mmCIF file of C-alpha atoms in Angstrom:
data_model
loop_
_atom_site.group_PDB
_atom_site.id
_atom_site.type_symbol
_atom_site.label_atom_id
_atom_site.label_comp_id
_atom_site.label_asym_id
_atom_site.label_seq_id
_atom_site.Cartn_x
_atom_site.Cartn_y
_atom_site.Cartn_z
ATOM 1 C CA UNK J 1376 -2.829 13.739 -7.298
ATOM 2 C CA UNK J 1377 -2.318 16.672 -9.385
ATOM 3 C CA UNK J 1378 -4.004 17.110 -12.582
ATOM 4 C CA UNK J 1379 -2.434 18.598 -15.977
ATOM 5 C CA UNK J 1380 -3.965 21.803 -17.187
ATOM 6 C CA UNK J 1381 -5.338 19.511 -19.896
ATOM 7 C CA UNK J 1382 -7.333 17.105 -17.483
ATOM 8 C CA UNK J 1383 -8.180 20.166 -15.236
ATOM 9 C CA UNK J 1384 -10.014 22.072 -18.037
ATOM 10 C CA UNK J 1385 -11.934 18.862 -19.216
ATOM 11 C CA UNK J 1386 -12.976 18.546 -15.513
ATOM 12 C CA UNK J 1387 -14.313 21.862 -15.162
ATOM 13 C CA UNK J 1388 -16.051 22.005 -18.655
ATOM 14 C CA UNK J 1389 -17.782 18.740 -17.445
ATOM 15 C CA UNK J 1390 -19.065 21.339 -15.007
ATOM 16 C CA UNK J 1391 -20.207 24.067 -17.083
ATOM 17 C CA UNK J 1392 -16.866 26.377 -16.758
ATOM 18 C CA UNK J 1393 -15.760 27.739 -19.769
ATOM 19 C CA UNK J 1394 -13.083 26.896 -20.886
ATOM 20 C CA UNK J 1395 -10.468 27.469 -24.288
ATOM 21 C CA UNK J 1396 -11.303 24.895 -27.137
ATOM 22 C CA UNK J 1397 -8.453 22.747 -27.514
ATOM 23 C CA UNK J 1398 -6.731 19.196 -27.669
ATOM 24 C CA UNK J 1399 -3.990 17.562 -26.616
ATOM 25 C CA UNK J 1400 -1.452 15.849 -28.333
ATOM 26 C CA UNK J 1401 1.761 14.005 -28.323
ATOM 27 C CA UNK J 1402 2.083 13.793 -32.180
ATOM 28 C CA UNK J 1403 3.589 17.161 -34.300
ATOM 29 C CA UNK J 1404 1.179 15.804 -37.243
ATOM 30 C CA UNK J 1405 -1.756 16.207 -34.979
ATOM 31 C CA UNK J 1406 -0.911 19.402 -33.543
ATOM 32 C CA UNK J 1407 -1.030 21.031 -36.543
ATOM 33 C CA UNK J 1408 -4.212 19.900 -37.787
ATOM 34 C CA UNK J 1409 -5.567 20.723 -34.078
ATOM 35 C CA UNK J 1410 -3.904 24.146 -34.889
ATOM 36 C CA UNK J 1411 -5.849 24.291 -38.179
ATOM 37 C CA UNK J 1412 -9.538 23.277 -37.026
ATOM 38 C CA UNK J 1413 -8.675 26.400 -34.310
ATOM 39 C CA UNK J 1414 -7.993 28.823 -36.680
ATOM 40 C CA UNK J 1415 -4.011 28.958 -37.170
ATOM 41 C CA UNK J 1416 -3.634 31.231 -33.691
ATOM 42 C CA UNK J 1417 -3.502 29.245 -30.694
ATOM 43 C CA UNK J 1418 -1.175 28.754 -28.093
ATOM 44 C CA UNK J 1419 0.997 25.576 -27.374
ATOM 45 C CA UNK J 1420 1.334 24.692 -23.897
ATOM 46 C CA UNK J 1421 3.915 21.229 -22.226
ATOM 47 C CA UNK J 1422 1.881 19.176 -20.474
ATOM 48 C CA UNK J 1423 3.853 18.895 -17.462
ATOM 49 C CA UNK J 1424 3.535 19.329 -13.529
ATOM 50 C CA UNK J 1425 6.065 22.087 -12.814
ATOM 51 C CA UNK J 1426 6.123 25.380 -12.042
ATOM 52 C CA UNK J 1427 7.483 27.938 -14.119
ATOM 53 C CA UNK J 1428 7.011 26.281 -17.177
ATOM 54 C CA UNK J 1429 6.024 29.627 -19.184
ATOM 55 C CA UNK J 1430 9.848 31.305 -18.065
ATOM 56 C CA UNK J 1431 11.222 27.791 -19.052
ATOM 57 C CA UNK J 1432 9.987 28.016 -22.816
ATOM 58 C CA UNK J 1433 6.974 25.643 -22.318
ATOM 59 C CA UNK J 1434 4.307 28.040 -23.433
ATOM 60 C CA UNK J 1435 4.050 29.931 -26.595
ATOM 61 C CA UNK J 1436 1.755 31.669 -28.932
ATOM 62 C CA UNK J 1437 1.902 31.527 -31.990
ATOM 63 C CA UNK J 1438 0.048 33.064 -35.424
ATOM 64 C CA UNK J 1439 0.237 29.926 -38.204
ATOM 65 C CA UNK J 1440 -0.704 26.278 -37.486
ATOM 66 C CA UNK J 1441 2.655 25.522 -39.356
ATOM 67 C CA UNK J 1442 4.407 27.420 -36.790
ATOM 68 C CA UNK J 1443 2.765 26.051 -33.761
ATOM 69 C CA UNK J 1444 3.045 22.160 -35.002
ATOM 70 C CA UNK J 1445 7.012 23.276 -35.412
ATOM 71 C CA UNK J 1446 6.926 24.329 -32.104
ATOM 72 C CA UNK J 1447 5.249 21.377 -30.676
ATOM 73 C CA UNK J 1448 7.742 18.871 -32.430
ATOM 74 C CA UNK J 1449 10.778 20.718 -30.748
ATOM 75 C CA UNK J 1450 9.303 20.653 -27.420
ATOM 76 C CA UNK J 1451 7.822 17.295 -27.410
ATOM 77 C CA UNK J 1452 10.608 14.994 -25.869
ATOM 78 C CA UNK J 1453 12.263 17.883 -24.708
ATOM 79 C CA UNK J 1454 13.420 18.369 -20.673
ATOM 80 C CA UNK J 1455 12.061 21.209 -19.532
ATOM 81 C CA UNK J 1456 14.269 22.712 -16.426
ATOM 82 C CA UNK J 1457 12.582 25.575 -13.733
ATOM 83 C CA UNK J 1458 13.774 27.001 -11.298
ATOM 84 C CA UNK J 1459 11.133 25.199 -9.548
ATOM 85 C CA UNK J 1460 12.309 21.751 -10.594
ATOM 86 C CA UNK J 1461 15.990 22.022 -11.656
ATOM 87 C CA UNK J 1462 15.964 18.573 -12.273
ATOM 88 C CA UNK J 1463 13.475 19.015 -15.021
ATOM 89 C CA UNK J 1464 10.669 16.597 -16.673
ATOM 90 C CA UNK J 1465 10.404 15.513 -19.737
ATOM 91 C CA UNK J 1466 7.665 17.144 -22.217
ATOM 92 C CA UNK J 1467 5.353 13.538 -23.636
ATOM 93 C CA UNK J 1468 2.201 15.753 -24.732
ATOM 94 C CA UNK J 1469 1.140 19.087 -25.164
ATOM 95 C CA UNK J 1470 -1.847 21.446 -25.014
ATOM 96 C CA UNK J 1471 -3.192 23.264 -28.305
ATOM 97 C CA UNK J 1472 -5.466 25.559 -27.316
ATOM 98 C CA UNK J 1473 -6.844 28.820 -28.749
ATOM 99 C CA UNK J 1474 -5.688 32.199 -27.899
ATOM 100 C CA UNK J 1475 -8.182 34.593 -25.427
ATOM 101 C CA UNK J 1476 -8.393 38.216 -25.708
ATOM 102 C CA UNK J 1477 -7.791 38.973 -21.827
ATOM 103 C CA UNK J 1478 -9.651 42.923 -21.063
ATOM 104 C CA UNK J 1479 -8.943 42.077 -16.815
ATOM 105 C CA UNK J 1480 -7.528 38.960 -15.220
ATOM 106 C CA UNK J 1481 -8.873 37.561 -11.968
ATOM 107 C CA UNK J 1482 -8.319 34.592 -9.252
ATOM 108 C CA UNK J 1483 -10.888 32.232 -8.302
ATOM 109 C CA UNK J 1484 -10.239 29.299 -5.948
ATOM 110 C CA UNK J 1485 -11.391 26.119 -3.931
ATOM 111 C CA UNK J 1486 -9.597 24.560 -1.210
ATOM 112 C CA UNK J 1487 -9.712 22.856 2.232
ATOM 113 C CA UNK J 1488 -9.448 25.522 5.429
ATOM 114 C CA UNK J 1489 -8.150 23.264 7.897
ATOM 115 C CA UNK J 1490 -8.570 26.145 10.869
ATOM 116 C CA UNK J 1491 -12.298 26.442 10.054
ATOM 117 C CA UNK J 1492 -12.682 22.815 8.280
ATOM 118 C CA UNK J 1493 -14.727 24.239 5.793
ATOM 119 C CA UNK J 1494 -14.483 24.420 2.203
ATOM 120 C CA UNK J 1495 -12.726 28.141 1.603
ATOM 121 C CA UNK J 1496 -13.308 30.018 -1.479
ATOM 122 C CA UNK J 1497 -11.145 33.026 -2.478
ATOM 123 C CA UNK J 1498 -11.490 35.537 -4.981
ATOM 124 C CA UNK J 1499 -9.322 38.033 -6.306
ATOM 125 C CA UNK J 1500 -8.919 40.706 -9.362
ATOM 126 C CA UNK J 1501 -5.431 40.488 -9.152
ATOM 127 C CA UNK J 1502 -5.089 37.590 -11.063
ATOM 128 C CA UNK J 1503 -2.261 36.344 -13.594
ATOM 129 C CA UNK J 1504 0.342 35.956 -10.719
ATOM 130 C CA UNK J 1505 1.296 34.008 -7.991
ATOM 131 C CA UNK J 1506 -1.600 34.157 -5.135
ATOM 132 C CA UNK J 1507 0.958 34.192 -2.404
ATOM 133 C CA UNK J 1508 3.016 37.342 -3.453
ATOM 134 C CA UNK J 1509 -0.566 38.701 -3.434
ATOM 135 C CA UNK J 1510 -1.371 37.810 -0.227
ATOM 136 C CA UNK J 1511 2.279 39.107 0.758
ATOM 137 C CA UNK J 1512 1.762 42.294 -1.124
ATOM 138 C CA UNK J 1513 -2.113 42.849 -0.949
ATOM 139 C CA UNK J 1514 -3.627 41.141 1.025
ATOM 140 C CA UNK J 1515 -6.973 43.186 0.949
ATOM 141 C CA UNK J 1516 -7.257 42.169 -2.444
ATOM 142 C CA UNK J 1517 -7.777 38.738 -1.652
ATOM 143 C CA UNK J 1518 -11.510 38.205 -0.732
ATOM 144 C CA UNK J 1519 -12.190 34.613 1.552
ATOM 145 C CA UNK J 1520 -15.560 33.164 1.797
ATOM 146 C CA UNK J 1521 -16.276 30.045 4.262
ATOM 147 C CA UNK J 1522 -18.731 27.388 2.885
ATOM 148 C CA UNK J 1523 -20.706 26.034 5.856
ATOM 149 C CA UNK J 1524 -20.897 22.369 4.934
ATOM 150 C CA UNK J 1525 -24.334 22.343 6.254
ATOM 151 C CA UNK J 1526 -26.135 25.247 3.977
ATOM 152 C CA UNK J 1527 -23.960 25.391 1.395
ATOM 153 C CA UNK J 1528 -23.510 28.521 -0.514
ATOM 154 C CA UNK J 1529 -26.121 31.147 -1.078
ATOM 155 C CA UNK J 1530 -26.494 33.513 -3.415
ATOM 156 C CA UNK J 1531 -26.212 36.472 -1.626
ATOM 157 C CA UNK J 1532 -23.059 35.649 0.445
ATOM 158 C CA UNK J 1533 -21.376 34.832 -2.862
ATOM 159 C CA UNK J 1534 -22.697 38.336 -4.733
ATOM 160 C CA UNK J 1535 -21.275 40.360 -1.649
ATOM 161 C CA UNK J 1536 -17.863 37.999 -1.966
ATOM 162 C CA UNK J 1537 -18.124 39.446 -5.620
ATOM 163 C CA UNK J 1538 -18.829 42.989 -5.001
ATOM 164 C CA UNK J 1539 -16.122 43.161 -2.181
ATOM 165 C CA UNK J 1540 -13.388 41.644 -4.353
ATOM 166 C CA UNK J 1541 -14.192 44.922 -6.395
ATOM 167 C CA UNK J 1542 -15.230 42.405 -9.881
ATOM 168 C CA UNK J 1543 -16.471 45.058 -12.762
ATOM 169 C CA UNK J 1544 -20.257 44.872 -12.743
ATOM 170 C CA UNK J 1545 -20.340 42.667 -16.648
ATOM 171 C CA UNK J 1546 -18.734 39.739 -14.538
ATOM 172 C CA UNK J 1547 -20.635 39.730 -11.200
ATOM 173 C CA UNK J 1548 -23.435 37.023 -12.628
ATOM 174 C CA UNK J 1549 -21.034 35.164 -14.048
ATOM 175 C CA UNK J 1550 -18.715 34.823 -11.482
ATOM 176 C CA UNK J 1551 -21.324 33.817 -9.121
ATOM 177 C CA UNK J 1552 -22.484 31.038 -11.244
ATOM 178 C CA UNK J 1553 -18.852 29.921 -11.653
ATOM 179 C CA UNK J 1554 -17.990 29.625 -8.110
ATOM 180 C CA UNK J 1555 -21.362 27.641 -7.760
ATOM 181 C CA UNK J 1556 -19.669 25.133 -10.122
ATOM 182 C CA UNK J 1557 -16.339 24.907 -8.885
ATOM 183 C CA UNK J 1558 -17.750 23.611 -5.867
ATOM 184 C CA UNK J 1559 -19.848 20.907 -7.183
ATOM 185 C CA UNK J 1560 -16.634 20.051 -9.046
ATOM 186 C CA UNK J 1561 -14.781 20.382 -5.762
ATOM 187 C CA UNK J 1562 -17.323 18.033 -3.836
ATOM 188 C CA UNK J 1563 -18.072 15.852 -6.515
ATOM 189 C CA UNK J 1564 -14.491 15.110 -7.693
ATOM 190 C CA UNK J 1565 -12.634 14.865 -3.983
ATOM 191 C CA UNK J 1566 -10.873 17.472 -5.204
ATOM 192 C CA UNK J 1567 -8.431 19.248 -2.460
ATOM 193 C CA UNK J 1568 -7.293 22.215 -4.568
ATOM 194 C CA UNK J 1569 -9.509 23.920 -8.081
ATOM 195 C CA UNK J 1570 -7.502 27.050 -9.210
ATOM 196 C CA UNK J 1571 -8.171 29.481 -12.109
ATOM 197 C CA UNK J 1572 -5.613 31.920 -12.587
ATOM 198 C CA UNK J 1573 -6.402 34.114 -14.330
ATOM 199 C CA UNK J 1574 -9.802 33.693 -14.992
ATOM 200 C CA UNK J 1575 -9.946 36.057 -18.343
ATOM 201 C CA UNK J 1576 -12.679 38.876 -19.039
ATOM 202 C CA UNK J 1577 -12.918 39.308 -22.651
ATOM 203 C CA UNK J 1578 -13.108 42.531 -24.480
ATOM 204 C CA UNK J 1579 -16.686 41.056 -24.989
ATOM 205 C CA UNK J 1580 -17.583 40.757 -21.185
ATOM 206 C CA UNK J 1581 -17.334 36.661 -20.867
ATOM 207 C CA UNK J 1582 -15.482 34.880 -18.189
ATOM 208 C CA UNK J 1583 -13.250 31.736 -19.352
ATOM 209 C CA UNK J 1584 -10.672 29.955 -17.136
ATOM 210 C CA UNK J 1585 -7.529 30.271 -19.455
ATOM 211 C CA UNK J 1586 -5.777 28.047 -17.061
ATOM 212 C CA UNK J 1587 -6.250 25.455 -14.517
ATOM 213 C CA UNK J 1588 -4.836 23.901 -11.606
ATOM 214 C CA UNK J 1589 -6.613 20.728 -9.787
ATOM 215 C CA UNK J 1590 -5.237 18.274 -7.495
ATOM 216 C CA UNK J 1591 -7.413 15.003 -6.582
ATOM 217 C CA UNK J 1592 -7.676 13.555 -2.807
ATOM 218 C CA UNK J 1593 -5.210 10.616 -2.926
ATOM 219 C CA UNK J 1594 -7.221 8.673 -0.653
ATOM 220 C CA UNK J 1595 -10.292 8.845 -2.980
ATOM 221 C CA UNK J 1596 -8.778 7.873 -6.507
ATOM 222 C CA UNK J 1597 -10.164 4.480 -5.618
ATOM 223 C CA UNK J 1598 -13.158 6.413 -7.023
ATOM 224 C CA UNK J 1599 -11.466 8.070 -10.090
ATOM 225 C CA UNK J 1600 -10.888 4.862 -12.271
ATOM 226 C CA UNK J 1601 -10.624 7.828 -15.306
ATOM 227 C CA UNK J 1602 -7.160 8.704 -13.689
ATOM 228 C CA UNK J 1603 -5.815 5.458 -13.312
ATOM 229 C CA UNK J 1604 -2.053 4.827 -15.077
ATOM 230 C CA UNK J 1605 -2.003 8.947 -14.830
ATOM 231 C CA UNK J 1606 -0.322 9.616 -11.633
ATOM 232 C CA UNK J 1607 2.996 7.822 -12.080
ATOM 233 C CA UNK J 1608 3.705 9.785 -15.134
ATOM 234 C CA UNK J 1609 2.237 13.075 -13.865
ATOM 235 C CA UNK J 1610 3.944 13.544 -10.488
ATOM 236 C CA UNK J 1611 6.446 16.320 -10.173
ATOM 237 C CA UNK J 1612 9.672 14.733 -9.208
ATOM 238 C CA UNK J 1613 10.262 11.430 -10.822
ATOM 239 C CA UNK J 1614 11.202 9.619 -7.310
ATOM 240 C CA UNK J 1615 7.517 10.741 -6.422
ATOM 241 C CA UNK J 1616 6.112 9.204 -9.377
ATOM 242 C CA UNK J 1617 7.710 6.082 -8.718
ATOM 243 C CA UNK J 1618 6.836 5.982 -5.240
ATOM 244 C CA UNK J 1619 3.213 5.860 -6.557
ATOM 245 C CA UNK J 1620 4.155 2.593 -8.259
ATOM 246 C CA UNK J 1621 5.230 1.179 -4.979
ATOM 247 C CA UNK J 1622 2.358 2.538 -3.080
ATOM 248 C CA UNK J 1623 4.780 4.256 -0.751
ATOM 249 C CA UNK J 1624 4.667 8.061 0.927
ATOM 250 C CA UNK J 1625 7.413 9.519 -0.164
ATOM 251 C CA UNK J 1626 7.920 13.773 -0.863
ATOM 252 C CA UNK J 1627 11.437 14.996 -2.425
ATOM 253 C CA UNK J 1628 12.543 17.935 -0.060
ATOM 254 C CA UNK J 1629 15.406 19.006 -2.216
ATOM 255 C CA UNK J 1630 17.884 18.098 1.058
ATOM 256 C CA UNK J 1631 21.077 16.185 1.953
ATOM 257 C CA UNK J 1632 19.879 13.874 4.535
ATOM 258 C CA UNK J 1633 17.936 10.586 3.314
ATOM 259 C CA UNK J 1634 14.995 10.072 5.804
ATOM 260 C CA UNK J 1635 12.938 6.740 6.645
ATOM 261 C CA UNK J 1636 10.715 6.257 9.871
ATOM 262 C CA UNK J 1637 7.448 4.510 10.251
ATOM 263 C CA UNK J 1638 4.456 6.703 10.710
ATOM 264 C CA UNK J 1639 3.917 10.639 9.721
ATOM 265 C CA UNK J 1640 4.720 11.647 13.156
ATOM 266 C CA UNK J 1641 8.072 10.296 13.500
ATOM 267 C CA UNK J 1642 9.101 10.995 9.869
ATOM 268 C CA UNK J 1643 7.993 14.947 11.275
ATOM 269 C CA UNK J 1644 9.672 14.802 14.034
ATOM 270 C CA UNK J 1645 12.810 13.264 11.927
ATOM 271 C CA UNK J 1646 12.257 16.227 9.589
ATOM 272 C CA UNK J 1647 12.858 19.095 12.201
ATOM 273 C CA UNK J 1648 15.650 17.053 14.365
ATOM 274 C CA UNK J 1649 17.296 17.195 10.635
ATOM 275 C CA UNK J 1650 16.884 20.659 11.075
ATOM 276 C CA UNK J 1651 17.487 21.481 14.502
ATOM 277 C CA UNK J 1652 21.154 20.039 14.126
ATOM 278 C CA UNK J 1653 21.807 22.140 11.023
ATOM 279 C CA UNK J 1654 21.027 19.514 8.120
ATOM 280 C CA UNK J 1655 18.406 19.609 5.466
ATOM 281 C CA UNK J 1656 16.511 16.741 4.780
ATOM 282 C CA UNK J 1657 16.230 15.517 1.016
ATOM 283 C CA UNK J 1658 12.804 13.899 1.481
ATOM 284 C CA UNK J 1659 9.976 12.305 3.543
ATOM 285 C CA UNK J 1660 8.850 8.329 3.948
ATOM 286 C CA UNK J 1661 6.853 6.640 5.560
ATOM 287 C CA UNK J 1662 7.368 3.053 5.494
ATOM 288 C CA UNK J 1663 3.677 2.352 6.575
ATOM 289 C CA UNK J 1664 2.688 0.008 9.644
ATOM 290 C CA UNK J 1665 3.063 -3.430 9.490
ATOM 291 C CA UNK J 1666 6.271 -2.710 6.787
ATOM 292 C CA UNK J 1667 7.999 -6.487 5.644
ATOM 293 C CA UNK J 1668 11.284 -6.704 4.714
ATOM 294 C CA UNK J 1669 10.401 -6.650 1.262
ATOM 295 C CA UNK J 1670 9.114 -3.110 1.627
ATOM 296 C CA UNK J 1671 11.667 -1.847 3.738
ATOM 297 C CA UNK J 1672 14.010 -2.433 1.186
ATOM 298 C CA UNK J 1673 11.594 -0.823 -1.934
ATOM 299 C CA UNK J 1674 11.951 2.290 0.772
ATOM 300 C CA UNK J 1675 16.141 2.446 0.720
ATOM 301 C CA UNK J 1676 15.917 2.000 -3.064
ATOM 302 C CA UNK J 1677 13.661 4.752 -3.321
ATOM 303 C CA UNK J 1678 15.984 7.005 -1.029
ATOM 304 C CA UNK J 1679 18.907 6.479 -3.092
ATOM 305 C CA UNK J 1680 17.491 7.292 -6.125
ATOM 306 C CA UNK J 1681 18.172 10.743 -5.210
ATOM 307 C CA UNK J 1682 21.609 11.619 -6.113
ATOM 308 C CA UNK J 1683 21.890 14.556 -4.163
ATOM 309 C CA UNK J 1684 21.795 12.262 -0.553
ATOM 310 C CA UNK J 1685 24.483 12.031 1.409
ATOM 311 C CA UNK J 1686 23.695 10.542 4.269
ATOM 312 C CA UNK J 1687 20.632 8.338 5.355
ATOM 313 C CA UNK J 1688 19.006 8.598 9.005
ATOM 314 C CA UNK J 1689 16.656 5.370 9.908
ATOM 315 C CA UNK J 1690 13.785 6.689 12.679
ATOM 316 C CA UNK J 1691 11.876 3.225 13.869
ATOM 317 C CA UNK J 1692 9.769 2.791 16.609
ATOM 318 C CA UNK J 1693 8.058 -0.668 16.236
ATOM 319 C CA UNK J 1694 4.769 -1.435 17.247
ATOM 320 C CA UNK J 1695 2.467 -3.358 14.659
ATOM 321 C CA UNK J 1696 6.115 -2.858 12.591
ATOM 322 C CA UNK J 1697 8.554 -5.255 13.586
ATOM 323 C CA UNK J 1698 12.413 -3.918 13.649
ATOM 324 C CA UNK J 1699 14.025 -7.337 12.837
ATOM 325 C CA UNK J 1700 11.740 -6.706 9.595
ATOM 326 C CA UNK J 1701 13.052 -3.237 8.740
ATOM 327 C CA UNK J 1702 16.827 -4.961 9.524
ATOM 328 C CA UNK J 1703 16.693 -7.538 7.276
ATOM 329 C CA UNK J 1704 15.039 -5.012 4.363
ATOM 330 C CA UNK J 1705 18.095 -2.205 5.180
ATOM 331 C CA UNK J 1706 20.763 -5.175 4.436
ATOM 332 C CA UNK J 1707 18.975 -6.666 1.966
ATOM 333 C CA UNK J 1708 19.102 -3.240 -0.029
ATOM 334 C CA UNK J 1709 22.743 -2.547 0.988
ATOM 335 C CA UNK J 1710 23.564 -5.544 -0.903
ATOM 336 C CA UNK J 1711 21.854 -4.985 -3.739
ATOM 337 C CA UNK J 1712 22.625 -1.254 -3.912
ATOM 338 C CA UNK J 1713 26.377 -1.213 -2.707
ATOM 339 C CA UNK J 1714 25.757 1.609 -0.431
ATOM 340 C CA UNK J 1715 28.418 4.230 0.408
ATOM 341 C CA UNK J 1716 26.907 6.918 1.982
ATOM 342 C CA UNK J 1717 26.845 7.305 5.744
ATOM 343 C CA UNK J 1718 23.940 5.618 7.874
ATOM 344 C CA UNK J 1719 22.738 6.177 11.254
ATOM 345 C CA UNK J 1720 19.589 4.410 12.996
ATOM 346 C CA UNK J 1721 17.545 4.362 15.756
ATOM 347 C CA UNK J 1722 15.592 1.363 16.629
ATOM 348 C CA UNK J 1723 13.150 1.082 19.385
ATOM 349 C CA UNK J 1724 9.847 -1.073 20.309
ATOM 350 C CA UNK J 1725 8.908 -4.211 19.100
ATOM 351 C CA UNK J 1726 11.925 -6.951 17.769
ATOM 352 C CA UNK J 1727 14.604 -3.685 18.742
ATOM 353 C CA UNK J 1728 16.632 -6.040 20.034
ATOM 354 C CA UNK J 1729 16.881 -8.614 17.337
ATOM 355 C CA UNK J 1730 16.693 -5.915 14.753
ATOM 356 C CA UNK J 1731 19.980 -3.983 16.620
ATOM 357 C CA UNK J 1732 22.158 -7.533 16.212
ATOM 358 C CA UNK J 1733 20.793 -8.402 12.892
ATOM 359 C CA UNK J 1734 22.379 -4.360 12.083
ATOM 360 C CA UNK J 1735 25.807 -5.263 14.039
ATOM 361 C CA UNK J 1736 29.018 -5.358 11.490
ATOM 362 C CA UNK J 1737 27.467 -3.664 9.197
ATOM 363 C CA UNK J 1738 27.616 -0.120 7.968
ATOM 364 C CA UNK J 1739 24.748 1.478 10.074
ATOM 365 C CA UNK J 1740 25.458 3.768 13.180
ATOM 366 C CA UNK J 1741 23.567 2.877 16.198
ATOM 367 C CA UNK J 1742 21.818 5.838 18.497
ATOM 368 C CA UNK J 1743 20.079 5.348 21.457
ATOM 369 C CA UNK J 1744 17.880 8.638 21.150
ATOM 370 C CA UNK J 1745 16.071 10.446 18.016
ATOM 371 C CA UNK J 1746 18.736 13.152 18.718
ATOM 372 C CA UNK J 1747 21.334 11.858 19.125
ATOM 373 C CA UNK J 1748 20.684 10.286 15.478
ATOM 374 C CA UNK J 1749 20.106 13.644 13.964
ATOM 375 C CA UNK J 1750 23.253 14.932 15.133
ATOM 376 C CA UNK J 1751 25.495 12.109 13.944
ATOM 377 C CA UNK J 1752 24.401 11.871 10.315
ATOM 378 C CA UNK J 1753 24.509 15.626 9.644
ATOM 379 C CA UNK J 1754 27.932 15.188 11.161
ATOM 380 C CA UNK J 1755 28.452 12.639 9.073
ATOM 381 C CA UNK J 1756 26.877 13.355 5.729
ATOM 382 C CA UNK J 1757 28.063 17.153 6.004
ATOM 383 C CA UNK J 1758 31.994 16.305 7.255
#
């Protein structure tokens, strides 16, 4: 689950990393008097989980409190459109934060490397952009550092990590003592992902993170009660967020092709048939193991959601999940949805049989093989 900037900077203060004072707010009234207590120059940020949100208008500085609370009103209720997320999200609170003097910007980060399966830590002085067209670009400037799960960090791996990413001298002890804190937070929270970028050296020689990115383990919010009711407002595409209702995988791709199979595997193997037979698939789900009818169904409605679908390709091979079951939850939302598009399944393993004549007369396109499948609805949803 990702965080917003908001809830990623509260995190890390908990920490000891400093942060910009600030509030957040969904009411124009308060953002002006959070404007005031700050001094009158701050700078209003959405509160939304998009890229691009700065090009999109979503981030401004401004000089008066009147100005800023102005500012805040417009955007608040506003759809802000990227051309990360053309589709857009809807601005319900924003960040009032004051304003840092930035001398040098760096990158700092935490995440999972799943070649070494060690926590990796990279470092970088070429902060305030994108970390990939660095890598592209430069990659000497990014600096990696393993953390052996066993030992930890120590001091003097993480001062040569600093010295090599070529840090001025004024930030080297605090840098170190940072990174020491954004993995406790990393460890402590289940995070998967802590980003600062940039981390800002003032003209007065202090690190701050002036922004934030952290995204929480899924599998260990069970543990985060502080972030329940957060993630079905906060996820990035609003088919994702309701997914989270449901309690069902589901990732918008941006394709054509509707996908459903049971299991990770399949719905990956799904994925590149899609795209071996020239289609592009609009999204990944995984009914789960064991799926009813019931949530079968929840799994169509959540498919067609997306307008941009045109055709919907069905990838079941039963074991614990029984295909008579994901039969009677395809027709069941086919008549509540009064589907149009094109449909093509194939069935296999447990109940195949009696899930194959329970799908006879009606709109879905048997295949006997995954490929076979592919092929058809990309002819089909493409034609």
């Amino acid at each position: 689950m990702k965080l917003h900037e908001y809830q990623s900077k509260e995190l890390l203060s908990k920490y000891g990393v400093p942060v910009p004072q600030g509030d957040v707010t969904s009411d124009p009234a308060e953002a002006r008097a959070i404007a005031e207590k700050l001094g009158g120059k701050v700078v209003v940020k959405a509160q939304v989980l998009m890229g691009g949100r700065g090009k999109a208008g979503g981030v401004k500085l401004f000089e008066t409190a009147a100005d800023a609370a102005n500012f805040a009103k417009d955007l608040i209720g506003k759809r802000l459109v990227s051309n990360q997320n053309p589709q857009g999200m809807i601005v319900d609170k924003v960040l009032i934060a004051e304003t840092v003097d930035i001398a040098k910007e760096f990158y700092v980060a935490v995440l999972l490397d799943r070649a070494t399966q060690k926590l990796l830590v990279m470092l970088s002085v070429e902060g305030g952009m994108e970390i990939e067209e660095v890598a592209e670009k430069n990659p000497d400037a990014i600096v990696k550092l393993n953390v052996d799960p066993a030992w930890g960090l120590c001091d003097f791996e993480l001062r040569k990590a600093v010295k090599d990413a070529n840090l001025p001298k004024e930030a080297h002890s605090q840098m170190v003592s940072m990174i020491k804190q954004l993995v406790k937070a990393y460890i402590e929270s289940d995070a998967d992902m802590i980003e600062i970028n940039p981390c800002a050296l003032t003209p007065e020689g202090r690190l701050i993170a002036a922004d934030a990115k952290v995204s929480i383990d899924d599998n260990a919010l069970f543990r985060h009660k502080e972030y329940a009711g957060t993630t079905s407002d906060s996820a990035e595409h609003p088919i994702e967020a309701e997914a989270v209702k449901r309690g069902i995988a589901y990732v918008n791709l941006g394709g054509e092709v509707g996908i459903m199979g049971n299991g990770a595997g399949l719905v990956m193997q799904s994925l590149d048939e899609i795209n071996a037979a020239g289609g592009k698939p609009a999204n990944f789900l995984d009914v789960g193991g064991g799926a009813q009818a019931e949530r079968v169904k929840a799994c169509v409605e959540l498919v067609m959601m997306d307008q941009n679908v045109k055709g919907l390709f069905i990838n079941i091979f039963g074991g614990i999940t029984r295909c008579d079951e994901v039969a009677k939850g395809v027709l069941q939302a086919f008549d509540e949805l009064d589907v149009k598009i094109p449909v093509v399944a194939r069935i296999e393993g447990t109940a195949a049989e009696e899930g194959r004549k329970i799908l006879e007369g009606s709109r879905v396109i048997p295949a006997a093989t995954v490929q076979a499948a592919a092929a058809k609805i990309v002819e089909l949803a493409y034609a």
